[in-house]
Tab-separated table of C-alpha atoms in Angstrom:
chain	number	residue	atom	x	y	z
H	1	UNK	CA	31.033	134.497	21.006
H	2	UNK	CA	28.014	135.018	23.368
H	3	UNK	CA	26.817	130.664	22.951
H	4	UNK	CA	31.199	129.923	23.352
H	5	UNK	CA	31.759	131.892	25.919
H	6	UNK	CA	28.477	131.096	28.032
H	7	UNK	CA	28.832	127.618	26.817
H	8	UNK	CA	32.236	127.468	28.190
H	9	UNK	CA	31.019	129.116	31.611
H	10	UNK	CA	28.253	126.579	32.080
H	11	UNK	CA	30.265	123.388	30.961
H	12	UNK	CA	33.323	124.321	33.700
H	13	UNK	CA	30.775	124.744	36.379
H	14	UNK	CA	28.957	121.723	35.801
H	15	UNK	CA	32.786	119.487	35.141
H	16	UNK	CA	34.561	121.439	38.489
H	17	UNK	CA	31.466	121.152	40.409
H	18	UNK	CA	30.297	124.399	41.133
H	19	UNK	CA	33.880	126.273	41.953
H	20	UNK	CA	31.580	129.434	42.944
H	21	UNK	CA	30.720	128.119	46.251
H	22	UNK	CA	34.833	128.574	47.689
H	23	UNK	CA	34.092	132.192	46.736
H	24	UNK	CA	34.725	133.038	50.167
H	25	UNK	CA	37.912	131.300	50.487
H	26	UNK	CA	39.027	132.525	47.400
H	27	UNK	CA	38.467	136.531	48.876
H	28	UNK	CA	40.926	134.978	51.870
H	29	UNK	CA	43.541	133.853	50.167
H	30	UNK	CA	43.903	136.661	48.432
H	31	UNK	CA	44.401	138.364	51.066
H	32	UNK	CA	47.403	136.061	52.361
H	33	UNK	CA	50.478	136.016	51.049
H	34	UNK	CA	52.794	132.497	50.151
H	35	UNK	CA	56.018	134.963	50.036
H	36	UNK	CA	57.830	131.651	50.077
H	37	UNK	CA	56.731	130.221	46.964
H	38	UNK	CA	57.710	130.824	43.231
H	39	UNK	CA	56.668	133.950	41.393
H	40	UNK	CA	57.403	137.373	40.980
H	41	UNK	CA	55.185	139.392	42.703
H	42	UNK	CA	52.114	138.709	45.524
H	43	UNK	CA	48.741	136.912	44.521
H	44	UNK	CA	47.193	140.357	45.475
H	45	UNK	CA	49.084	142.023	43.695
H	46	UNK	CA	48.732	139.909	40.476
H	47	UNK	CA	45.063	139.658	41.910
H	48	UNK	CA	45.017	143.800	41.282
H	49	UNK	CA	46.997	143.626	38.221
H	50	UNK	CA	44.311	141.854	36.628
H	51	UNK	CA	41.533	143.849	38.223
H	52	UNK	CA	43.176	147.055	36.943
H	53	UNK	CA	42.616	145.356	33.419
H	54	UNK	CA	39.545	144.236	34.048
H	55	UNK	CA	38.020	147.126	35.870
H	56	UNK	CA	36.983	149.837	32.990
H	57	UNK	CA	34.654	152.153	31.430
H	58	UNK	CA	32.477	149.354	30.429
H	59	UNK	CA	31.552	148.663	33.977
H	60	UNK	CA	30.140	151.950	34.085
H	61	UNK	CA	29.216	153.240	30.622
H	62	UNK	CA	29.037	149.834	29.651
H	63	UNK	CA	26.512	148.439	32.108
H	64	UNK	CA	24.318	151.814	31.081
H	65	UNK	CA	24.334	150.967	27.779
H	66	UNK	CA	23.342	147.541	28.637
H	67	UNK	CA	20.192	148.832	30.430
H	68	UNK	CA	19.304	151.471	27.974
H	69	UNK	CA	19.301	148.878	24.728
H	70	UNK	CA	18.166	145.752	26.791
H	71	UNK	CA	15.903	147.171	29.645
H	72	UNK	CA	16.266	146.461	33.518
H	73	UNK	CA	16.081	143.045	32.534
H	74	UNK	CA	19.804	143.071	31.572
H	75	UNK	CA	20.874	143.763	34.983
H	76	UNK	CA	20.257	140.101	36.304
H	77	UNK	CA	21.445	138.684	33.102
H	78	UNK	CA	24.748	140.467	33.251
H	79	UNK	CA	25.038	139.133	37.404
H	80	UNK	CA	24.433	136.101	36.659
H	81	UNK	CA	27.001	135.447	33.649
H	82	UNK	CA	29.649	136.661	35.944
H	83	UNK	CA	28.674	134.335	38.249
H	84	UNK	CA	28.921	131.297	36.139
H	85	UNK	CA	32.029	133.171	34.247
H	86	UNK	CA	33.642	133.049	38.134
H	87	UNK	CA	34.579	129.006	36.858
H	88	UNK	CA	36.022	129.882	33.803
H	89	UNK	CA	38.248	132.246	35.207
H	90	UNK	CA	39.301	129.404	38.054
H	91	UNK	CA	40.281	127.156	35.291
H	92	UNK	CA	42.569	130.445	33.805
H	93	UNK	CA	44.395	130.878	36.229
H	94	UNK	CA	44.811	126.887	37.095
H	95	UNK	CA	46.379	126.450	33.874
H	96	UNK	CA	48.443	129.253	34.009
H	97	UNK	CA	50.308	128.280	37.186
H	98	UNK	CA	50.165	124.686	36.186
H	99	UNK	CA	52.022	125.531	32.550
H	100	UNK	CA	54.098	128.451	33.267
H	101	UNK	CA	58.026	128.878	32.449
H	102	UNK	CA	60.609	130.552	33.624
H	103	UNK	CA	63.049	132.775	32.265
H	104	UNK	CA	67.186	132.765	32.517
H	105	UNK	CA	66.764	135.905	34.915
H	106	UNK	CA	64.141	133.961	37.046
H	107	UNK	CA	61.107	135.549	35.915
H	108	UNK	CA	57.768	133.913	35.709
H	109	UNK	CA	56.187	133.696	31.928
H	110	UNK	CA	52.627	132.250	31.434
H	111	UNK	CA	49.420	132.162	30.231
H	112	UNK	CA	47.239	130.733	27.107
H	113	UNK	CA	50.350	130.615	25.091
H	114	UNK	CA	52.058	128.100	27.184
H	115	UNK	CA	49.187	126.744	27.873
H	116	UNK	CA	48.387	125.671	24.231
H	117	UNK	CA	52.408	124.761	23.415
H	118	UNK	CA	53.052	122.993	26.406
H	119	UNK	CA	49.540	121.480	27.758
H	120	UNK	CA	47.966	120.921	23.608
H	121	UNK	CA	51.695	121.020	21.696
H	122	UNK	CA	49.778	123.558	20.086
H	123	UNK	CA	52.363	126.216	19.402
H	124	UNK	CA	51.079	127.930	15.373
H	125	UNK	CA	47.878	128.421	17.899
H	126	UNK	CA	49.685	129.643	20.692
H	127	UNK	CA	51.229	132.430	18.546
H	128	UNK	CA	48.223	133.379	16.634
H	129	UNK	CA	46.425	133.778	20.443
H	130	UNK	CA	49.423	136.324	21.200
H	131	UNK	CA	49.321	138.233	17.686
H	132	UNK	CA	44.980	138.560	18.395
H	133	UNK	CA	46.352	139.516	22.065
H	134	UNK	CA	48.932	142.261	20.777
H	135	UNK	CA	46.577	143.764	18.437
H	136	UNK	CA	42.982	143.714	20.660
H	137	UNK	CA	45.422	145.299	23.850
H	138	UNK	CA	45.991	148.409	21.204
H	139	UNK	CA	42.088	148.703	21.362
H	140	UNK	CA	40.579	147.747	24.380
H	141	UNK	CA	43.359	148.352	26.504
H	142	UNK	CA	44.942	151.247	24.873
H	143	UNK	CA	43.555	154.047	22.584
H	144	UNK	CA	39.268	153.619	24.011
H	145	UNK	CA	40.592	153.804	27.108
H	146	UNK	CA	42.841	157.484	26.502
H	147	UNK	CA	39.929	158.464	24.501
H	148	UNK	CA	37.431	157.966	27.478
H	149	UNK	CA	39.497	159.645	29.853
H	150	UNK	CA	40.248	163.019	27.581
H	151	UNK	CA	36.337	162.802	25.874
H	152	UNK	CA	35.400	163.407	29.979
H	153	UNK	CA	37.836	166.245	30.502
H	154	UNK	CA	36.892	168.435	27.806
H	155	UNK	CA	33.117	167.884	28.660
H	156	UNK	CA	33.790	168.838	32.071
H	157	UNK	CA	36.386	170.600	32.279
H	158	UNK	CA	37.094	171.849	28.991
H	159	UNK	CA	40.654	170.183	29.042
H	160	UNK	CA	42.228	169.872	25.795
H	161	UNK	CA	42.562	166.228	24.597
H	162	UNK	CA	46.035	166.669	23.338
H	163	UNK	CA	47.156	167.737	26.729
H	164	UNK	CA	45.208	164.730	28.449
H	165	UNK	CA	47.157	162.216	25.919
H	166	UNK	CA	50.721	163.993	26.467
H	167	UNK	CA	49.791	163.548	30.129
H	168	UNK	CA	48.543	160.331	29.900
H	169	UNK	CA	51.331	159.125	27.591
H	170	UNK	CA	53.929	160.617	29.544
H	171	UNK	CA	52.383	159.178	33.217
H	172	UNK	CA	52.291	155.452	31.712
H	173	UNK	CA	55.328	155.750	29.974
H	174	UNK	CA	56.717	156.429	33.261
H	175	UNK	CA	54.949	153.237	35.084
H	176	UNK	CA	55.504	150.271	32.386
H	177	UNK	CA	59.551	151.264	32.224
H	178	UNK	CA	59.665	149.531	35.402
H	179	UNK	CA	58.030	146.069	34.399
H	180	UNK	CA	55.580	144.196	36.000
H	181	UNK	CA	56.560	144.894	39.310
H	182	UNK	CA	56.157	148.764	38.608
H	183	UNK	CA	52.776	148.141	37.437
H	184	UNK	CA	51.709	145.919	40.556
H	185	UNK	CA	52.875	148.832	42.910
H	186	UNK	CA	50.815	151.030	41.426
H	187	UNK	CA	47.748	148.821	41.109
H	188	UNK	CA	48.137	147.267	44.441
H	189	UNK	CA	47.307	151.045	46.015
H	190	UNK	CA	45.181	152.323	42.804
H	191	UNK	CA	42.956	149.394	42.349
H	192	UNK	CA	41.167	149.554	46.148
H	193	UNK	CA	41.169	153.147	46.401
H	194	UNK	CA	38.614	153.544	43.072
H	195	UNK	CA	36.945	150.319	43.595
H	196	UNK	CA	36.312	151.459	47.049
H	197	UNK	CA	35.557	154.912	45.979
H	198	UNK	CA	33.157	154.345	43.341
H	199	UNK	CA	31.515	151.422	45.454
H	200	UNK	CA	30.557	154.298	48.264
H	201	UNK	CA	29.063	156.760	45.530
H	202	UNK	CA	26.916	153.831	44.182
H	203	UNK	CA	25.912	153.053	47.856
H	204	UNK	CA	25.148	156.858	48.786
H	205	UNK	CA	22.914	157.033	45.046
H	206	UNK	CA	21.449	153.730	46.369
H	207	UNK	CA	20.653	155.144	50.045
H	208	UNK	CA	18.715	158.068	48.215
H	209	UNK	CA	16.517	155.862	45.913
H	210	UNK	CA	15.560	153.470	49.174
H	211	UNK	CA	12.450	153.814	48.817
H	212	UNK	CA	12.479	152.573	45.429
H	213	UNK	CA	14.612	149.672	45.878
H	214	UNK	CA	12.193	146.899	46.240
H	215	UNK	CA	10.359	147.891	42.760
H	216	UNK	CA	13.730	148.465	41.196
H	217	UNK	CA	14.920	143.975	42.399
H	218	UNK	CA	11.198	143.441	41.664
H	219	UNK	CA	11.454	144.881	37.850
H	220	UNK	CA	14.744	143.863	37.308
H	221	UNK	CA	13.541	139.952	37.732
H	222	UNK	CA	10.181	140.391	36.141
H	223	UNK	CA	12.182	142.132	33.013
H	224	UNK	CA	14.644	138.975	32.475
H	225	UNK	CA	11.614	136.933	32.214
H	226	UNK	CA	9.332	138.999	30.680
H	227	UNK	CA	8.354	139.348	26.670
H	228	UNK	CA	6.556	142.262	27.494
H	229	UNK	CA	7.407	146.096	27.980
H	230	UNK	CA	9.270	146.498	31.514
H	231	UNK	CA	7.552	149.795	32.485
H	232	UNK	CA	8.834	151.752	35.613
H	233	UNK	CA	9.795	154.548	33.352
H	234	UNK	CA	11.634	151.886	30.834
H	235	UNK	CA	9.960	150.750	27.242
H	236	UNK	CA	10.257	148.236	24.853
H	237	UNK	CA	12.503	145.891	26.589
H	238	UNK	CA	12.187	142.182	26.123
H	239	UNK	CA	13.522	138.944	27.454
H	240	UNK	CA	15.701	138.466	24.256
H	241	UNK	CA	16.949	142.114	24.584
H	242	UNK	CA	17.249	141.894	28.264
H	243	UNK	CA	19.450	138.693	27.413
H	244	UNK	CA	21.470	139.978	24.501
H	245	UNK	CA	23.083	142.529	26.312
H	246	UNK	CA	22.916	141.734	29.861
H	247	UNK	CA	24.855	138.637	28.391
H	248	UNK	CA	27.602	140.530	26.337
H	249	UNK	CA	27.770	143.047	28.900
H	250	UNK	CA	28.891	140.308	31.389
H	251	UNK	CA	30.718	138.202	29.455
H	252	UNK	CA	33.000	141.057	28.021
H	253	UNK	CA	33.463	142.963	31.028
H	254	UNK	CA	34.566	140.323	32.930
H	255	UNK	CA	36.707	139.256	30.097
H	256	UNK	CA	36.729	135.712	32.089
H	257	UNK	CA	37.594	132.783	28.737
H	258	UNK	CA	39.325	135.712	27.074
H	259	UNK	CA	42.543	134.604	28.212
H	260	UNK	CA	44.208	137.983	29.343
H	261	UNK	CA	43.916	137.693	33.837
H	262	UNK	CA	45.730	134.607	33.629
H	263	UNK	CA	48.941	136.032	31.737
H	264	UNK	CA	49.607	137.929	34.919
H	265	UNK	CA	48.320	135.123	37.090
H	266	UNK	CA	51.340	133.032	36.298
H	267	UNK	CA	53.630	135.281	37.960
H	268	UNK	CA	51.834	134.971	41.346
H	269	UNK	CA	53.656	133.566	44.109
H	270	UNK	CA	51.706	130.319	44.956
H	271	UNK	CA	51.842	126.930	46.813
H	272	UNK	CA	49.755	125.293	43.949
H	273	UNK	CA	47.716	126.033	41.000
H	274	UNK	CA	44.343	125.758	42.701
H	275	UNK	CA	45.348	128.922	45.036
H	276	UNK	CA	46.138	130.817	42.751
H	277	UNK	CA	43.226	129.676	40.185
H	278	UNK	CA	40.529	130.453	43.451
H	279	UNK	CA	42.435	134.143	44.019
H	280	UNK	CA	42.201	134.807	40.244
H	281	UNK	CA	38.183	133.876	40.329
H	282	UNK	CA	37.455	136.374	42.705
H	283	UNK	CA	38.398	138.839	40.599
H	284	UNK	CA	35.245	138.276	38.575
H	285	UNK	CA	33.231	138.089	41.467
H	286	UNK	CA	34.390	141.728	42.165
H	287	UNK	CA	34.298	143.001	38.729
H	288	UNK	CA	31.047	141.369	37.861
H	289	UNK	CA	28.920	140.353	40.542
H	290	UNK	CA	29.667	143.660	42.940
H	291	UNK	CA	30.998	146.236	40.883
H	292	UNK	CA	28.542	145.857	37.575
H	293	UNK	CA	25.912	144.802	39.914
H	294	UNK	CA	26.005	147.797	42.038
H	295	UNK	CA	25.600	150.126	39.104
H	296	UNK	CA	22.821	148.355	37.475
H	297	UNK	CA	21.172	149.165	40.858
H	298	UNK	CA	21.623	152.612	40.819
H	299	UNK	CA	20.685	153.101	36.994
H	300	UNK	CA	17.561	151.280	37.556
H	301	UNK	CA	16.713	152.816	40.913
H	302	UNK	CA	17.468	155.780	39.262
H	303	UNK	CA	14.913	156.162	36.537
H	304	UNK	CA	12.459	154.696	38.739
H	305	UNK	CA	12.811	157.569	41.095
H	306	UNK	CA	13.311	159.976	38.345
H	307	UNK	CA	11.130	159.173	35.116
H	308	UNK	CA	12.357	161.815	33.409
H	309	UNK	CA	15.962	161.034	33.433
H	310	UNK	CA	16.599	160.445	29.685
H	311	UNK	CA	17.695	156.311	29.387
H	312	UNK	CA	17.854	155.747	25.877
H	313	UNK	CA	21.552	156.593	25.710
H	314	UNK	CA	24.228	154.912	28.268
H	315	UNK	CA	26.458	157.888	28.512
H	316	UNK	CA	23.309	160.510	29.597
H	317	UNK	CA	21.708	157.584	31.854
H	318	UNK	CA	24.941	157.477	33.863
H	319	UNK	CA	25.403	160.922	34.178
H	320	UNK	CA	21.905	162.105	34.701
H	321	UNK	CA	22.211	158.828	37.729
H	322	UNK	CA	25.450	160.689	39.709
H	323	UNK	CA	24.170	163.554	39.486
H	324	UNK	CA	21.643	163.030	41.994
H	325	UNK	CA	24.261	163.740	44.721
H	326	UNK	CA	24.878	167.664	44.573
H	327	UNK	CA	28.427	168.643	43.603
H	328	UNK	CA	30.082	165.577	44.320
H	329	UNK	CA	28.055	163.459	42.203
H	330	UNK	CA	29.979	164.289	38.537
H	331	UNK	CA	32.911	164.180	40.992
H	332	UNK	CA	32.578	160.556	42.034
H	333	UNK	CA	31.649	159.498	38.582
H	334	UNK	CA	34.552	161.497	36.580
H	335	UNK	CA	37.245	160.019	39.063
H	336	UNK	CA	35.964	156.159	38.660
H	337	UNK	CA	36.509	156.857	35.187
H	338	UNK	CA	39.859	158.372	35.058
H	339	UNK	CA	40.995	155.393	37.148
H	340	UNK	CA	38.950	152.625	35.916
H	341	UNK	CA	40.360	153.537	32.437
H	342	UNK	CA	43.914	154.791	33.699
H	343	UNK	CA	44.854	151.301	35.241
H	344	UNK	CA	43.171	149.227	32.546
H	345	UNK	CA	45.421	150.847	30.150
H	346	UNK	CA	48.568	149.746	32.706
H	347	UNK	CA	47.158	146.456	33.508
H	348	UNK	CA	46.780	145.782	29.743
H	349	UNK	CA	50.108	147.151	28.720
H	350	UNK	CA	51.762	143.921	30.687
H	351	UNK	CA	49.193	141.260	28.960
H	352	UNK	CA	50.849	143.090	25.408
H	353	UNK	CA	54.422	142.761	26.185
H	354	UNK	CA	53.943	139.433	27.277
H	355	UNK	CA	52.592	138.471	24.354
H	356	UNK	CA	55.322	140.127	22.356
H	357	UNK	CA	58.125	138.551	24.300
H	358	UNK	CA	56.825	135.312	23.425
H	359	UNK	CA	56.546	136.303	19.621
H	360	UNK	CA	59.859	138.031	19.659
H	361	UNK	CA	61.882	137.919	22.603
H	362	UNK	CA	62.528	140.740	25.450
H	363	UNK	CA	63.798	142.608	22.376
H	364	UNK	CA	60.799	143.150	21.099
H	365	UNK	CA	58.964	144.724	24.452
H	366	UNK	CA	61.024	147.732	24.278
H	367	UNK	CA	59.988	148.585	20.754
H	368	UNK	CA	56.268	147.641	21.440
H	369	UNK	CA	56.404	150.620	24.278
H	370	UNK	CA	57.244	153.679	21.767
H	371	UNK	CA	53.752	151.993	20.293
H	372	UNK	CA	52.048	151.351	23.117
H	373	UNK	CA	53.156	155.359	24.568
H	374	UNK	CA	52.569	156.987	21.041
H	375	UNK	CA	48.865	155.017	20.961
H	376	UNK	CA	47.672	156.547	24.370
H	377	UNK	CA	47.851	160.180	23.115
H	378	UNK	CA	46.466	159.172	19.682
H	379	UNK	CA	43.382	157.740	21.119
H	380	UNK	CA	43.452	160.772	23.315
H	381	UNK	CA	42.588	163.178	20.244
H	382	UNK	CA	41.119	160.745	17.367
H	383	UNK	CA	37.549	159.486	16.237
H	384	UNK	CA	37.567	156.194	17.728
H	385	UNK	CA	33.934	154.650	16.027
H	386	UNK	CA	36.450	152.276	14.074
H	387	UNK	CA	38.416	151.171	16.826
H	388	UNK	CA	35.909	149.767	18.855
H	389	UNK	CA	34.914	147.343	16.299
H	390	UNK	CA	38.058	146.313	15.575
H	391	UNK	CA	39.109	145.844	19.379
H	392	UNK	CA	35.863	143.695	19.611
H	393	UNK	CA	36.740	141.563	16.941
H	394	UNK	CA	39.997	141.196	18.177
H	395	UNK	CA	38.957	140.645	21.810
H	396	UNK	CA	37.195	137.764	20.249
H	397	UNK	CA	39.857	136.193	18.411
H	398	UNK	CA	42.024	135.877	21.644
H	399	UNK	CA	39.573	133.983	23.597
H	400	UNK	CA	38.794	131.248	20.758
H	401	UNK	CA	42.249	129.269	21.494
H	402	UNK	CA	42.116	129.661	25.092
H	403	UNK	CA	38.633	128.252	25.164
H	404	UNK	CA	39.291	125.560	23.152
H	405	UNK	CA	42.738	124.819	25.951
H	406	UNK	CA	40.390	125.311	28.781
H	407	UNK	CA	38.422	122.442	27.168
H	408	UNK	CA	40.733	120.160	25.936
H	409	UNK	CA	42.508	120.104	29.530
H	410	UNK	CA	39.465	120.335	31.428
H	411	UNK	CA	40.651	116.875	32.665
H	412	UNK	CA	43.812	118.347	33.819
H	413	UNK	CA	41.320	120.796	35.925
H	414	UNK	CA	39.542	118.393	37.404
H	415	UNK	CA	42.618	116.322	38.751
H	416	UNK	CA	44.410	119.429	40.201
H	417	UNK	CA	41.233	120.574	41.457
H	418	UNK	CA	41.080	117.206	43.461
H	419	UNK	CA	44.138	116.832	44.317
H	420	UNK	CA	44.673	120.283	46.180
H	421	UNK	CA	41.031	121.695	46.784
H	422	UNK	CA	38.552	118.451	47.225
H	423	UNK	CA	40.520	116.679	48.813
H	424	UNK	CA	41.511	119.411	51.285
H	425	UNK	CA	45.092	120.012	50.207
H	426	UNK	CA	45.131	123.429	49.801
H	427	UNK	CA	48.385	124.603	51.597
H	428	UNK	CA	50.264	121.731	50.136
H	429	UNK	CA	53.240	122.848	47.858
H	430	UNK	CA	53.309	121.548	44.143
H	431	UNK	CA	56.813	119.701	43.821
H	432	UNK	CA	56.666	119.937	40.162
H	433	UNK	CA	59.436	121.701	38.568
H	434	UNK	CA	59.274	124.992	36.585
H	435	UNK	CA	60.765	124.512	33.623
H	436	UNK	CA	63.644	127.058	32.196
H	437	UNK	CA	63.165	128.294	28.890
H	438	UNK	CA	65.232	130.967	26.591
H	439	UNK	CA	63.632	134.534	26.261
């Protein structure tokens, strides 16, 4: 999955000449609103949606787990897949404006599904993407994410976990009864308030380790180069360690070719494809490039300043890394956790019942939410080693179809791409109509 997914990254770049570069417009537009133009809800808001989905334990825990097993070395590996992983995520969301439906009662359905039935005429693929897509949300976006959030409250607080998952339960439960547009309101204010938040504690960590900052970019480079030891306090990292998991670490928290952002990316009220497609890529700019960046930093900056911190285990490394700021440190770092996992868990709960309605109908989404509800507070109090396997394997099932659509139609890419962004068409509106379909 690391060579398909990396593959896929480099081969969009190269085809839709270097989308990364409109970064800036991309932040802009997401930040304007085409109220007069199909979709449900705002491209921020889908823009947040996505984030909330995106944005997890992984890029904390994750990212120290990265730099424990691969060194500092990982750091720059990770940054840079989510830079090239900013053009697969482009051609996502361009897809999934380009292919989307919509429903008797006017609402907006899309993503790899549609992609593969009505771009490839695909359709036995298109529902084996939304069964791996059904399944992997029960483990990445469900019961590691309850489990995170009530494994931190009894360590710190001594909270019991079957209280945290009747909370939990009960607090989604009460979100994802109003729809997508329920679960945009609350990730509209919830996603810039912890981003924000967990961005200043990494910034205040970083302020305190100044003086180390230049030997923490300096080993950090040397490290994803290097066959030898990284030293600086770290040992036995290697380029092909550094690599390995800086790599994975990108590429999965991210989750850009994994075919879950652009679900809610269809709903987004847009002019064109390409808008939407350059709002959805700055999403992994944000996840990846800030957010995953910024903690690498401060991990690395960390042990540098304190040799002593304990970095052979992810979990310790962060924590011993927040704690430098007295009393509010474990503060900052327990509430990016509670939210990072709290909205993935809503963000994913929409890619799921999208998936189901197109297996079975609106029928089947109110069924799927006793699941999804009674999941949250059995992750809450179970041994998930198991899980976590499985949700990887699934994760990687779901993204095999939509890479091979974002392939196959990369031609289709590169003529909307000219069409509206090279040739400076931007704020024209596509005429093309949505098509009606039965759900």
């Amino acid at each position: 999955m690391v060579v398909l997914l990396l593959g896929t990254h480099i081969y969009l770049t190269v085809r839709l000449r270097f989308p990364q570069r409109y970064i800036g417009k991309a932040i802009r537009l997401s930040l304007q609103r085409d109220s007069g133009s199909q979709g449900d809800i705002s491209n921020f808001s889908a823009l947040a949606t996505s984030l909330a989905a995106t944005i997890g334990t992984g890029n904390i825990v994750g990212v120290a787990t990265a730099v424990s097993l691969g060194g500092p070395g990982a750091v720059f590996w990770c940054w840079i897949t989510g830079i090239f992983g900013i053009a697969t995520k482009y051609g996502e969301g361009l897809l999934a404006v380009k292919y989307r439906v919509k429903t008797g009662s006017g609402d907006m359905l899309g993503g790899p599904m549609y992609v593969l039935e009505r771009g490839l005429k695909l359709k036995w693929l298109a529902v084996l993407f939304c069964i791996f897509t059904a399944l992997a949300a029960f483990g990445i976006g469900n019961t590691v994410q309850s489990n995170a959030i009530s494994m931190l409250l009894k360590e710190t607080w001594g909270i019991s976990t079957w209280l945290t998952g009747a909370l939990l339960a009960a607090m989604v439960g009460a979100v994802i009864i109003f729809g997508l547009r329920g679960i945009a309101r609350i990730c509209t204010v919830l996603v810039p308030f912890m981003a924000v938040f967990y961005v200043i504690g990494c910034l205040i960590i970083l302020a305190m380790n100044a003086p180390y900052l230049g030997e923490t970019f300096s080993l950090i480079v040397d490290s994803a180069f290097s066959s030898r030891a990284a030293g600086g306090g770290f040992v036995g990292s290697t380029l092909m360690m550094a690599a390995r998991y800086g790599i994975a670490r990108g590429l999965f928290s991210n989750e850009s070719g994994m075919g879950s952002a652009p679900i809610v990316a269809a709903a987004a009220q847009t002019r064109n494809p390409v808008r939407q497609a350059l709002v959805s890529a700055s999403g992994t700019f944000w996840d990846t490039v800030v957010i995953c960046a910024l903690t690498g930093l401060v991990l690395v900056s960390s042990v540098i300043a304190n040799p002593a911190i304990d970095h052979t285990q992810g979990a310790a490394l962060t924590k011993a890394a927040f704690a430098q700021i007295p009393v509010a440190g474990p503060v900052i770092l327990s509430i990016g956790i509670i939210t990072f996992a709290f909205s993935t868990i809503l963000g994913w709960s929409y890619y799921a019942e999208k998936a189901m309605e197109y297996l079975g109908g609106r029928r089947s989404i109110r069924v799927y939410r006793v699941f999804w509800v009674a999941a949250i507070f059995i992750g809450a109090i179970a041994n998930l080693g198991m899980v976590w396997n499985i949700a990887d394997s699934m994760n990687a099932l779901m993204a095999l179809p939509n890479l091979i659509s974002l392939v196959l139609l990369s031609g289709v890419l590169v003529r909307e791409t000219r069409k509206y962004l090279w040739n400076r068409n931007l704020d024209a509106e596509d005429t093309d109509e949505v098509p009606r379909v039965d759900k």
